Coordinates of C-alpha atoms in Angstrom, one line a residue:
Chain A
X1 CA 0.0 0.0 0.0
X2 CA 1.3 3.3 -1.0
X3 CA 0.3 6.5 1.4
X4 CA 0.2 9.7 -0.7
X5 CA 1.1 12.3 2.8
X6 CA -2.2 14.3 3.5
X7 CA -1.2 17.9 4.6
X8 CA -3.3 20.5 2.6
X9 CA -0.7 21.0 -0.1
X10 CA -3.3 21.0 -2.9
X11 CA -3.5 18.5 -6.0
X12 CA -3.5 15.5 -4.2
X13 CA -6.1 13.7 -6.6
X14 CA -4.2 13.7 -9.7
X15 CA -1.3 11.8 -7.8
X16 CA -4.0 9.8 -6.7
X17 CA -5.3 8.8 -9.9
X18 CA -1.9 8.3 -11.3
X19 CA -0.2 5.9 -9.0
X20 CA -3.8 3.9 -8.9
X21 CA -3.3 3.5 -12.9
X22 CA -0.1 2.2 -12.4
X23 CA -1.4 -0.6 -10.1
X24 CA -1.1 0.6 -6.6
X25 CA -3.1 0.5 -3.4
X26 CA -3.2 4.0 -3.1
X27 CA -4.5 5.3 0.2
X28 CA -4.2 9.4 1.4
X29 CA -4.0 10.2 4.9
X30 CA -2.8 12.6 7.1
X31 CA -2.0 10.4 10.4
X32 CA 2.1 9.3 10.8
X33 CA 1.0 6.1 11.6
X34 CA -0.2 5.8 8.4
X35 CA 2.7 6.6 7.1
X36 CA 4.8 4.1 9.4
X37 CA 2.6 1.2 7.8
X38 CA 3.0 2.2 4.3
X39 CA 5.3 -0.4 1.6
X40 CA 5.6 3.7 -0.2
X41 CA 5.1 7.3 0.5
X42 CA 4.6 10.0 -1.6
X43 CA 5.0 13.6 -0.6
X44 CA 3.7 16.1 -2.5
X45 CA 2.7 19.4 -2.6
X46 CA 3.3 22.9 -4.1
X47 CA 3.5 26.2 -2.0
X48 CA 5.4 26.9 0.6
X49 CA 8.5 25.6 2.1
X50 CA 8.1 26.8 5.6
X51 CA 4.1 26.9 5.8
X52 CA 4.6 22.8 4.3
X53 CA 7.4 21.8 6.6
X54 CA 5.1 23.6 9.9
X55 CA 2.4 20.9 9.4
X56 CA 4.6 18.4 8.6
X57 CA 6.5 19.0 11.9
X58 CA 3.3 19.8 14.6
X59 CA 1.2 16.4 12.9
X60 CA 4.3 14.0 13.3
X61 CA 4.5 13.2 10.0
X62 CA 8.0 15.0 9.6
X63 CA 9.2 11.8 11.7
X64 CA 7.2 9.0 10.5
X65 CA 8.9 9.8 6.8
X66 CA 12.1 10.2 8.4
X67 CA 11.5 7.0 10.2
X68 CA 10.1 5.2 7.4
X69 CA 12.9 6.6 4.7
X70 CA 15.6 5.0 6.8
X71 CA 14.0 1.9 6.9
X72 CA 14.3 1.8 3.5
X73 CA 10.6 2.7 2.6
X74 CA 10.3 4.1 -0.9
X75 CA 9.8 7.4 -0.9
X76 CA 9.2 9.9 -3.4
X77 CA 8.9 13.8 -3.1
X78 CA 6.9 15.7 -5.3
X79 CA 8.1 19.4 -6.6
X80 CA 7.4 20.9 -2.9
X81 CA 8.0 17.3 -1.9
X82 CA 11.5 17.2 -3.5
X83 CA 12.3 20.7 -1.6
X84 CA 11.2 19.1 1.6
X85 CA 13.9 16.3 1.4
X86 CA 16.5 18.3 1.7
X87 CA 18.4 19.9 4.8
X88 CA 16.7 23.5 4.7
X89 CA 14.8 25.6 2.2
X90 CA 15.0 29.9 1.6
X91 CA 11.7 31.0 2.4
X92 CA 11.8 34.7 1.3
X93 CA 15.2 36.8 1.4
X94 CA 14.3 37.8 5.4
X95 CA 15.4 35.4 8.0
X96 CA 17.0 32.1 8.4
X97 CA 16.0 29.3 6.2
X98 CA 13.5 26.8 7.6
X99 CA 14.9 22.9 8.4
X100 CA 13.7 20.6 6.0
X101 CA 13.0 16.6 5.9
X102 CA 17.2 16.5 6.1
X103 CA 17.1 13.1 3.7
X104 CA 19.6 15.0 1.6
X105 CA 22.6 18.1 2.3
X106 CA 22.0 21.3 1.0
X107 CA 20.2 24.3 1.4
X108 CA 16.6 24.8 -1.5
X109 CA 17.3 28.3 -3.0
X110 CA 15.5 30.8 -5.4
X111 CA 15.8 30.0 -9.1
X112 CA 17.7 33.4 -10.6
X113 CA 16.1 35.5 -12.8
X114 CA 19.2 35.7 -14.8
X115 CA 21.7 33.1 -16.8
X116 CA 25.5 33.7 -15.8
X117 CA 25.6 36.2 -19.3
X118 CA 23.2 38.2 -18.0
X119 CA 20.1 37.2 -20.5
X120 CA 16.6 37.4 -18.2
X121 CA 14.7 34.2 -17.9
X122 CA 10.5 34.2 -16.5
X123 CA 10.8 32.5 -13.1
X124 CA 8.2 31.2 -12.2
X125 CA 9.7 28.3 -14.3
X126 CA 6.7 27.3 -15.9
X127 CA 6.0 25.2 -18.7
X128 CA 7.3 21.6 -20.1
X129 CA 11.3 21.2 -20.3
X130 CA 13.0 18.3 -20.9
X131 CA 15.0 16.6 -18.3
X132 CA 18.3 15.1 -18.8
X133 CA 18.9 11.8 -16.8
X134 CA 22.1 10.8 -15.4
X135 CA 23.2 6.5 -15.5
X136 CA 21.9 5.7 -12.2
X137 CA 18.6 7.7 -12.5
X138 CA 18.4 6.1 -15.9
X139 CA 18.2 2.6 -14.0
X140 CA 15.8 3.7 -11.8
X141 CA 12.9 5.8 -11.5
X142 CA 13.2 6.7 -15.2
X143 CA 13.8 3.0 -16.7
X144 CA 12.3 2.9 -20.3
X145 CA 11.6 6.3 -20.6
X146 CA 13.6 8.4 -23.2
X147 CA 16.2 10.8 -22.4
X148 CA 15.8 14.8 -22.3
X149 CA 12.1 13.8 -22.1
X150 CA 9.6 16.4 -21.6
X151 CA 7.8 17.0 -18.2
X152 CA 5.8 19.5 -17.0
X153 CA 7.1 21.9 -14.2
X154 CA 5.9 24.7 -12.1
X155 CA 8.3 26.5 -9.7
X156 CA 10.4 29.7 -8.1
X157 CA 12.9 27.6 -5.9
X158 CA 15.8 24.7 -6.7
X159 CA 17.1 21.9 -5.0
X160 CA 21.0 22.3 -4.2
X161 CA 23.4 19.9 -6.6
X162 CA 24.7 16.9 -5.1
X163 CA 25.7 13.4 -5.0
X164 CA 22.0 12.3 -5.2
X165 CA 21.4 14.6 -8.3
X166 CA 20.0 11.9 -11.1
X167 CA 18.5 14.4 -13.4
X168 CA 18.9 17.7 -14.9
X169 CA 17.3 20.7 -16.5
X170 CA 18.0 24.3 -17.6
X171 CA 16.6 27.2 -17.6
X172 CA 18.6 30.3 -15.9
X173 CA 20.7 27.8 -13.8
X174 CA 20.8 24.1 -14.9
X175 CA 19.3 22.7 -11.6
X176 CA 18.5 19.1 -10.6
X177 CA 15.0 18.3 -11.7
X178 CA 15.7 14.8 -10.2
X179 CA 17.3 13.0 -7.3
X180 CA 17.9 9.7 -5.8
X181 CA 19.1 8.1 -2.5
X182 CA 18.7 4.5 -1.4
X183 CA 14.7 3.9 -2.2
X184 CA 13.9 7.8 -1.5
X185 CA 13.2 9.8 -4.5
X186 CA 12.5 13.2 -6.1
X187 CA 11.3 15.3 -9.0
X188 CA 11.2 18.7 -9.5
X189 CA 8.5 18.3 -12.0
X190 CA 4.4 17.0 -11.7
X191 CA 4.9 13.2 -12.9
X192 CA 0.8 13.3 -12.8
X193 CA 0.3 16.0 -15.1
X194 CA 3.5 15.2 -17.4
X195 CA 1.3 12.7 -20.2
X196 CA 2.6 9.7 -20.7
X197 CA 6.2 10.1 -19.6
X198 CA 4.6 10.6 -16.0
X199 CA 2.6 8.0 -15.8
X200 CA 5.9 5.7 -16.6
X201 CA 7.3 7.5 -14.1
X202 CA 4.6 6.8 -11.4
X203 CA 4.5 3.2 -12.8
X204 CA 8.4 2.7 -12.3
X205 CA 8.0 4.1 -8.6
X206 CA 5.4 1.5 -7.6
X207 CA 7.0 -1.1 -8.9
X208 CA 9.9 -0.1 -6.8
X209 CA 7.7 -0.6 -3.7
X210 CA 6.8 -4.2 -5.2
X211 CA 10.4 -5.1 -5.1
X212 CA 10.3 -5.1 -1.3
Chain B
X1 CA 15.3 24.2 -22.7
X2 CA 11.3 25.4 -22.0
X3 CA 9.2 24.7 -24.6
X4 CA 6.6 27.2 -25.8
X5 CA 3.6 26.5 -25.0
X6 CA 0.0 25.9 -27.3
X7 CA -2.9 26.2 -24.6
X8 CA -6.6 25.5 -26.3
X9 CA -8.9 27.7 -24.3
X10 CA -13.1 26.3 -23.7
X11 CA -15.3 28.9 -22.9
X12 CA -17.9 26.8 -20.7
X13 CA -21.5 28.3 -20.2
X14 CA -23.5 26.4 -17.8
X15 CA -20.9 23.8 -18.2
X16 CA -21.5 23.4 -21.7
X17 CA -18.7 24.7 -24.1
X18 CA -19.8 27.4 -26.1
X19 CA -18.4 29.2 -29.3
X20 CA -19.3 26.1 -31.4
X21 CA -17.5 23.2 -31.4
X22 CA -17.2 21.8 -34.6
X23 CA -14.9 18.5 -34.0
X24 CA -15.5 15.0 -35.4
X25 CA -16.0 12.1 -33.5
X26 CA -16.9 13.8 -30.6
X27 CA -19.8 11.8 -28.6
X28 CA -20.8 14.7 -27.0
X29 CA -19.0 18.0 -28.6
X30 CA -20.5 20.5 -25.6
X31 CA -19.0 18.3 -23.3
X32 CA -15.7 20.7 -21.9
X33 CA -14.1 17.0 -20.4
X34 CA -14.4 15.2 -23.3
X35 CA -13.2 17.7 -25.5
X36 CA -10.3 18.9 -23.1
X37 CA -9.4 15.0 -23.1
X38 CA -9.5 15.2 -27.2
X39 CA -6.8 17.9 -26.7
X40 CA -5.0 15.9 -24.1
X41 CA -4.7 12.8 -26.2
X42 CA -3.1 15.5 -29.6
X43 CA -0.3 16.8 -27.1
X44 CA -1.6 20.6 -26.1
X45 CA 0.7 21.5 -23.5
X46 CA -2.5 22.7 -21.0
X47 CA -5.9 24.0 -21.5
X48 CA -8.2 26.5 -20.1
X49 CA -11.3 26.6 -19.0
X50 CA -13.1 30.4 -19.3
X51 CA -16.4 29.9 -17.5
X52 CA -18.5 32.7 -19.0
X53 CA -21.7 32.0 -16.9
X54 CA -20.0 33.7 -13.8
X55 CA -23.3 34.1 -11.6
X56 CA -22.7 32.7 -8.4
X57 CA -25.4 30.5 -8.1
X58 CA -23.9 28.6 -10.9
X59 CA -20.4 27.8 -9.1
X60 CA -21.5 24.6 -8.0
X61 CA -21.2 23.5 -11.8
X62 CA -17.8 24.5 -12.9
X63 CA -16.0 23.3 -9.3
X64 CA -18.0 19.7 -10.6
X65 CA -16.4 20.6 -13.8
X66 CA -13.0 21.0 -12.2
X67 CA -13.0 18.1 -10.0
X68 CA -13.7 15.6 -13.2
X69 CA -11.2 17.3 -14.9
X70 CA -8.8 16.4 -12.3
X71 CA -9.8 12.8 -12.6
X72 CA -9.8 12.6 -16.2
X73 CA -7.0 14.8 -17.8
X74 CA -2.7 14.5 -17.6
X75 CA -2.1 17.8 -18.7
X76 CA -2.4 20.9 -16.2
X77 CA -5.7 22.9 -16.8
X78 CA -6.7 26.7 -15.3
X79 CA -10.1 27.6 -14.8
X80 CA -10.9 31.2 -14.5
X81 CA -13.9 33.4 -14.3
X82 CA -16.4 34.6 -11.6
X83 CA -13.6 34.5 -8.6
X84 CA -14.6 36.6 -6.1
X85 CA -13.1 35.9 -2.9
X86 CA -9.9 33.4 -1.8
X87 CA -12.6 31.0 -0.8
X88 CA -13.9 30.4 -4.0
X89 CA -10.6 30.1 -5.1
X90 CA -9.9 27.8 -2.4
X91 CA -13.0 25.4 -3.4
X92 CA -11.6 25.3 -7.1
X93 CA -7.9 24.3 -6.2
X94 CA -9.6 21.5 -3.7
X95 CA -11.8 20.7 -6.4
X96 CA -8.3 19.8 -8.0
X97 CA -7.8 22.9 -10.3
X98 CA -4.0 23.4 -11.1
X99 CA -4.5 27.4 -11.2
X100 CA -7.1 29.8 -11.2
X101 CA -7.4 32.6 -13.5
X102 CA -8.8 36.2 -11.7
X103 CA -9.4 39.0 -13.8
X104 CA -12.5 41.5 -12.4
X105 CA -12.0 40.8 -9.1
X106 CA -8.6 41.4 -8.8
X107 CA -8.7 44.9 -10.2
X108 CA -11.5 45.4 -7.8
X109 CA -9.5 44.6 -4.9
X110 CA -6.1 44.1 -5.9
X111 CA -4.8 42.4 -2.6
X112 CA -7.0 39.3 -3.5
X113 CA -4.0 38.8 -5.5
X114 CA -1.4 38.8 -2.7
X115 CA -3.5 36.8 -0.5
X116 CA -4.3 34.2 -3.1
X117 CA -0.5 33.9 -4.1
X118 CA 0.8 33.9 -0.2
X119 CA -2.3 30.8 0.4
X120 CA -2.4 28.8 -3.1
X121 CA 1.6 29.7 -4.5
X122 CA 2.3 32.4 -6.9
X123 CA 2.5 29.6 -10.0
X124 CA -1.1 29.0 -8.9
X125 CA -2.6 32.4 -9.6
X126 CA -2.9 33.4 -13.2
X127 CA -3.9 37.5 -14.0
X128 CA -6.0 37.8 -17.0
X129 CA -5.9 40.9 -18.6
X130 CA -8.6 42.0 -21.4
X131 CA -7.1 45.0 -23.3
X132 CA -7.9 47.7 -25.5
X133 CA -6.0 50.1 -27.5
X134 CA -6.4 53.0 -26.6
X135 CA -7.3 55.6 -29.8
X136 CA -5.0 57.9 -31.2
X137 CA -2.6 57.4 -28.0
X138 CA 0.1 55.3 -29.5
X139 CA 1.5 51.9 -28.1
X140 CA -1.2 52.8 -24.9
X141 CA -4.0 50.1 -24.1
X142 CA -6.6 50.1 -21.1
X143 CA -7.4 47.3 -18.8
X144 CA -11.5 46.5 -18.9
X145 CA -13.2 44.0 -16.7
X146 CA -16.7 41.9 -16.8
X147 CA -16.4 40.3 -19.7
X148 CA -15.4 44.0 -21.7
X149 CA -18.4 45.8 -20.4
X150 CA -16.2 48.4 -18.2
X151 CA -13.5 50.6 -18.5
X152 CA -11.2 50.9 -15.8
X153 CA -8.8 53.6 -16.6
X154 CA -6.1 51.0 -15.8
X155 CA -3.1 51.0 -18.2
X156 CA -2.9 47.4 -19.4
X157 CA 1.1 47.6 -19.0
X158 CA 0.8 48.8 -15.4
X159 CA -2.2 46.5 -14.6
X160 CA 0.4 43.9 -15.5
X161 CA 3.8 45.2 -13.9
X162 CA 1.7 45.7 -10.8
X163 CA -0.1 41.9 -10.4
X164 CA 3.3 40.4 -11.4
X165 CA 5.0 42.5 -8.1
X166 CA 2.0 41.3 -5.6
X167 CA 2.3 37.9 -6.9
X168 CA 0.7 36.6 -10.0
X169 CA 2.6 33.8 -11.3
X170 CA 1.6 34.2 -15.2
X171 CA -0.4 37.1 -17.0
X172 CA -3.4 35.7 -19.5
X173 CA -3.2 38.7 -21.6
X174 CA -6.3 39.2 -24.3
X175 CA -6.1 41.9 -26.8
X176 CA -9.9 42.8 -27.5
X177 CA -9.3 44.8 -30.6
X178 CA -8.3 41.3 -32.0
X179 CA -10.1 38.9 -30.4
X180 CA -12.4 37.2 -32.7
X181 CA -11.0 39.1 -35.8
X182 CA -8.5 35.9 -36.9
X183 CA -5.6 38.9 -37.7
X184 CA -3.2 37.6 -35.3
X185 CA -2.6 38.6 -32.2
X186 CA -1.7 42.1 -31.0
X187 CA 2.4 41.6 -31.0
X188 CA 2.7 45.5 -30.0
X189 CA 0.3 45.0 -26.4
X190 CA 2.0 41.2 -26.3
X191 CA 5.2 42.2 -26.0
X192 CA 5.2 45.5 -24.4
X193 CA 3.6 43.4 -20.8
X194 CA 6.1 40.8 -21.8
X195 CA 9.3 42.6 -21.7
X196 CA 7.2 45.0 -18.3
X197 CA 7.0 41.5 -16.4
X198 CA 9.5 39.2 -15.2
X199 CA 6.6 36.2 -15.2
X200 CA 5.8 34.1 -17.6
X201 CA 2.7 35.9 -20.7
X202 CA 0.3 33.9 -22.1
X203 CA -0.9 35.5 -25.7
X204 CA -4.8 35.6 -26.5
X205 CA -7.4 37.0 -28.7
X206 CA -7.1 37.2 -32.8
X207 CA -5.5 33.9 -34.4
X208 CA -6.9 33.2 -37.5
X209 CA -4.1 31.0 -39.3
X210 CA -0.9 29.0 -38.7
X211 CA 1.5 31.7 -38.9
X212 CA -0.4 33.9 -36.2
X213 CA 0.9 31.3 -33.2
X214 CA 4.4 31.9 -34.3
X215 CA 4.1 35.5 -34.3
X216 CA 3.2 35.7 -30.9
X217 CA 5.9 33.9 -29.7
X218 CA 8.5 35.6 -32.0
X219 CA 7.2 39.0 -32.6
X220 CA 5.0 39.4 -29.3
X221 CA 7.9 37.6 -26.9
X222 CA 5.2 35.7 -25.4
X223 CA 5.8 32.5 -23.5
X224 CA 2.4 30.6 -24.3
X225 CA 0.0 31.2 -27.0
X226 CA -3.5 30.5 -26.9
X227 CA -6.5 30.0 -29.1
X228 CA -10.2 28.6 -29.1
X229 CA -12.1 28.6 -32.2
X230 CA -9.4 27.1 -34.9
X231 CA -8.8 24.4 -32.3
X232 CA -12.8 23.5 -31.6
X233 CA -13.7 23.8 -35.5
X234 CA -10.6 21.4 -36.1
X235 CA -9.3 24.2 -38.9
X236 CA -5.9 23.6 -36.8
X237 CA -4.7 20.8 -34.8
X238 CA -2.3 21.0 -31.6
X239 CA 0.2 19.2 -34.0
X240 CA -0.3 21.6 -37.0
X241 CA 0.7 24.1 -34.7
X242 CA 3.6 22.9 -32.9
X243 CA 5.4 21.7 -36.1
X244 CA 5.2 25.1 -37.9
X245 CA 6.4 26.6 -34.6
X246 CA 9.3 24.3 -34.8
X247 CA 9.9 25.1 -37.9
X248 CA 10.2 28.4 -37.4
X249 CA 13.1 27.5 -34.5
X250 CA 10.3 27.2 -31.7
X251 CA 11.2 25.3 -28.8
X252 CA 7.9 23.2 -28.7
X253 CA 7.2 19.7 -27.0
X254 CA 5.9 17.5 -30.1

């Protein structure tokens, strides 16, 4: 049974809908011990970091995914659910950033406005761009689907490059669009409204959490 | 790199599409789902849905509208029209809606904006924009609201600089003087908000032929472009589009 993570982050249905396609048990809940029973978690979400990580934090479910993840539960982050996975996140420019999940190092930032020459991009990043998929990711979460495939993203803020970086797109900064650790995953972009590239991407997640 | 964007809009009138619909095959052509999923299945990159009823006893409708669309489509869709408050903005992103569209309301009371953007996410909140050129004034267009009926004395470029900097995360910009006419869009209005904004412009209002969706992307600077009545009377598919956009050295997702 997969548990998509229930904490008001919007556009829970069409993740819903997606992994159920792909042949999961799909169930949505807010309660961690939900989560701690789950064979998969999904985290998703769009908003903000510091508003998302608050509920996740004051309802428990901060822990039961932290819990879960180093049990070696498959996990995989959403967009605002990738964000969350990492150490911290830049809310706005004023104060210090807010702690994150901590699954991966590094700090979520605010996508420039600008490319290194200077030339303005429109951030929001909004739109389909194609993501460019290292070896290992290539194994994994994005087995049989084409490289510098098209997905569909919708964003302000980037993850931090890393060792767990498995996927990349450009706009003003090249940024990673996807990671991997272990079984814990995550994509920068909506898998359930990216065609028929997401929906392989869904499917390849759930039959990760087969494989237990 | 970012693809361009082709974005079929369905102007739905008690949940019906209106402005003919003219497509084969169709079971139900006035059905907005089943022609939404016909533009699904030929690639369009998202779609919106105008709902042009926009009385408030007829909301239950289009949230039942967005929620099936959330069930049935895997592309992102807007809704827009007849938002007054950040609740009923609220009902249509639980009903599953990617991103609303405010236009009337949000010249009204411009701080729905900023509160719908600080609740939902900035790449939530699309700012439609109907404009008009203003006569004899050079490049100068006005902002109007309810459907066209009311001038607002706004200047279309400041309407637009002004909802990007309280938090809009796109601009749905409509050029009245060309909407309907099938001359292209207005590439003077298009890219005057588009170069005044640092968020992404959506183009609407005047394609009549292929090389009008180009244009707007080349000559306008816009990021999207968007059209209605070639799509629904099938004189243009998604895929007509796309490949004279590429063509033309458009970044488009075939």
């Amino acid at each position: 049974m997969i548990v998509i993570v229930d904490y008001q982050k919007g556009n829970i249905k069409s993740v819903e809908r997606g992994l159920a396609s792909a042949g999961a048990d799909v169930r949505v809940t807010p309660a961690a011990d939900g989560i701690r029973e789950a064979d998969g978690i999904v985290l998703p979400g769009v908003g903000a970091f510091a508003d998302a990580m608050a509920t996740l934090e004051e309802t428990g479910q901060a822990d039961a995914i932290r819990d879960a993840v180093a049990a070696g539960v498959p996990f995989l982050g959403i967009c605002l659910g990738m964000h969350l996975m990492y150490e911290a996140g830049e809310e706005h420019a004023e104060g210090a950033p807010t702690r994150g999940l901590g699954l991966l190092p590094g700090v979520v930032g605010r996508m420039p406005a600008q490319d290194v020459e200077g030339r303005a991009y429109k951030v929001p990043h909004v739109g389909w761009n194609t993501v460019h998929v290292t070896d290992a990711g290539a194994q994994g979460l994005f087995a049989g689907i084409p490289q510098d495939e098209y997905f569909y993203f919708t964003h302000s803020y980037v993850a931090p490059e890393g060792e767990a970086t498995c996927g990349r797109t450009a706009h003003s900064v090249t940024f990673p669009s996807a990671c991997a650790r272990g079984r814990a995953f995550g994509v920068q972009f909506h898998p359930e409204k990216s065609s028929d590239a997401g929906a392989a991407l869904l499917a390849n997640f759930v039959r990760l959490t087969k494989e237990r | 790199m970012l693809a361009k964007r082709v974005i079929p809009c369905l102007d739905v009138k008690d949940g019906r599409v209106v402005k003919g619909v003219n497509f084969v095959g169709l079971r139900d052509a006035g059905d907005p789902i089943e022609l939404a999923r016909r533009y699904d299945e030929e690639r369009a990159d998202e779609v919106i849905f105008l709902d042009i009823t926009a009385t408030s006893d007829e909301r239950s409708t289009v949230v039942d509208l967005a929620s099936r669309a959330s069930a049935e489509l895997h592309l992102p869709y807007t809704v827009g029209g007849g938002f007054r408050s950040v609740d009923d903005i609220r009902q249509m992103i639980a009903a599953g809606a990617d991103k609303v569209s405010v236009n009337s309301a949000a010249v009204k009371d411009p701080s729905l904006i900023t509160v719908a953007a600080r609740a939902f996410g900035t790449q939530a909140i699309l700012v439609a924009i109907d404009a008009k050129r203003v006569p004899g004034a050079g490049d100068k267009w006005e902002v109007y609201t309810a459907g066209g009926r009311n001038a607002t004395g706004l200047d279309a470029v400041a309407w637009a600089s002004e909802a990007a900097k309280r938090g809009a995360g796109e601009i749905l910009l409509t050029s009245m003087d060309r909407d309907g006419s099938r001359e292209g869009f207005d590439c003077a209005l298009t890219r005057a908000v588009a170069r005044a904004v640092d968020i992404p412009v959506i183009a609407s209002g005047g394609v009549g032929c292929l090389e009008h969706f180009a244009e707007g992307v080349i000559e306008g600077e816009a990021d999207a472009v968007l059209a209605a009545s070639v799509f629904h009377f099938g004189e243009l598919s998604i895929r007509d589009v796309k490949e004279d956009m590429a063509a033309r050295g458009i970044p488009v997702r075939m």
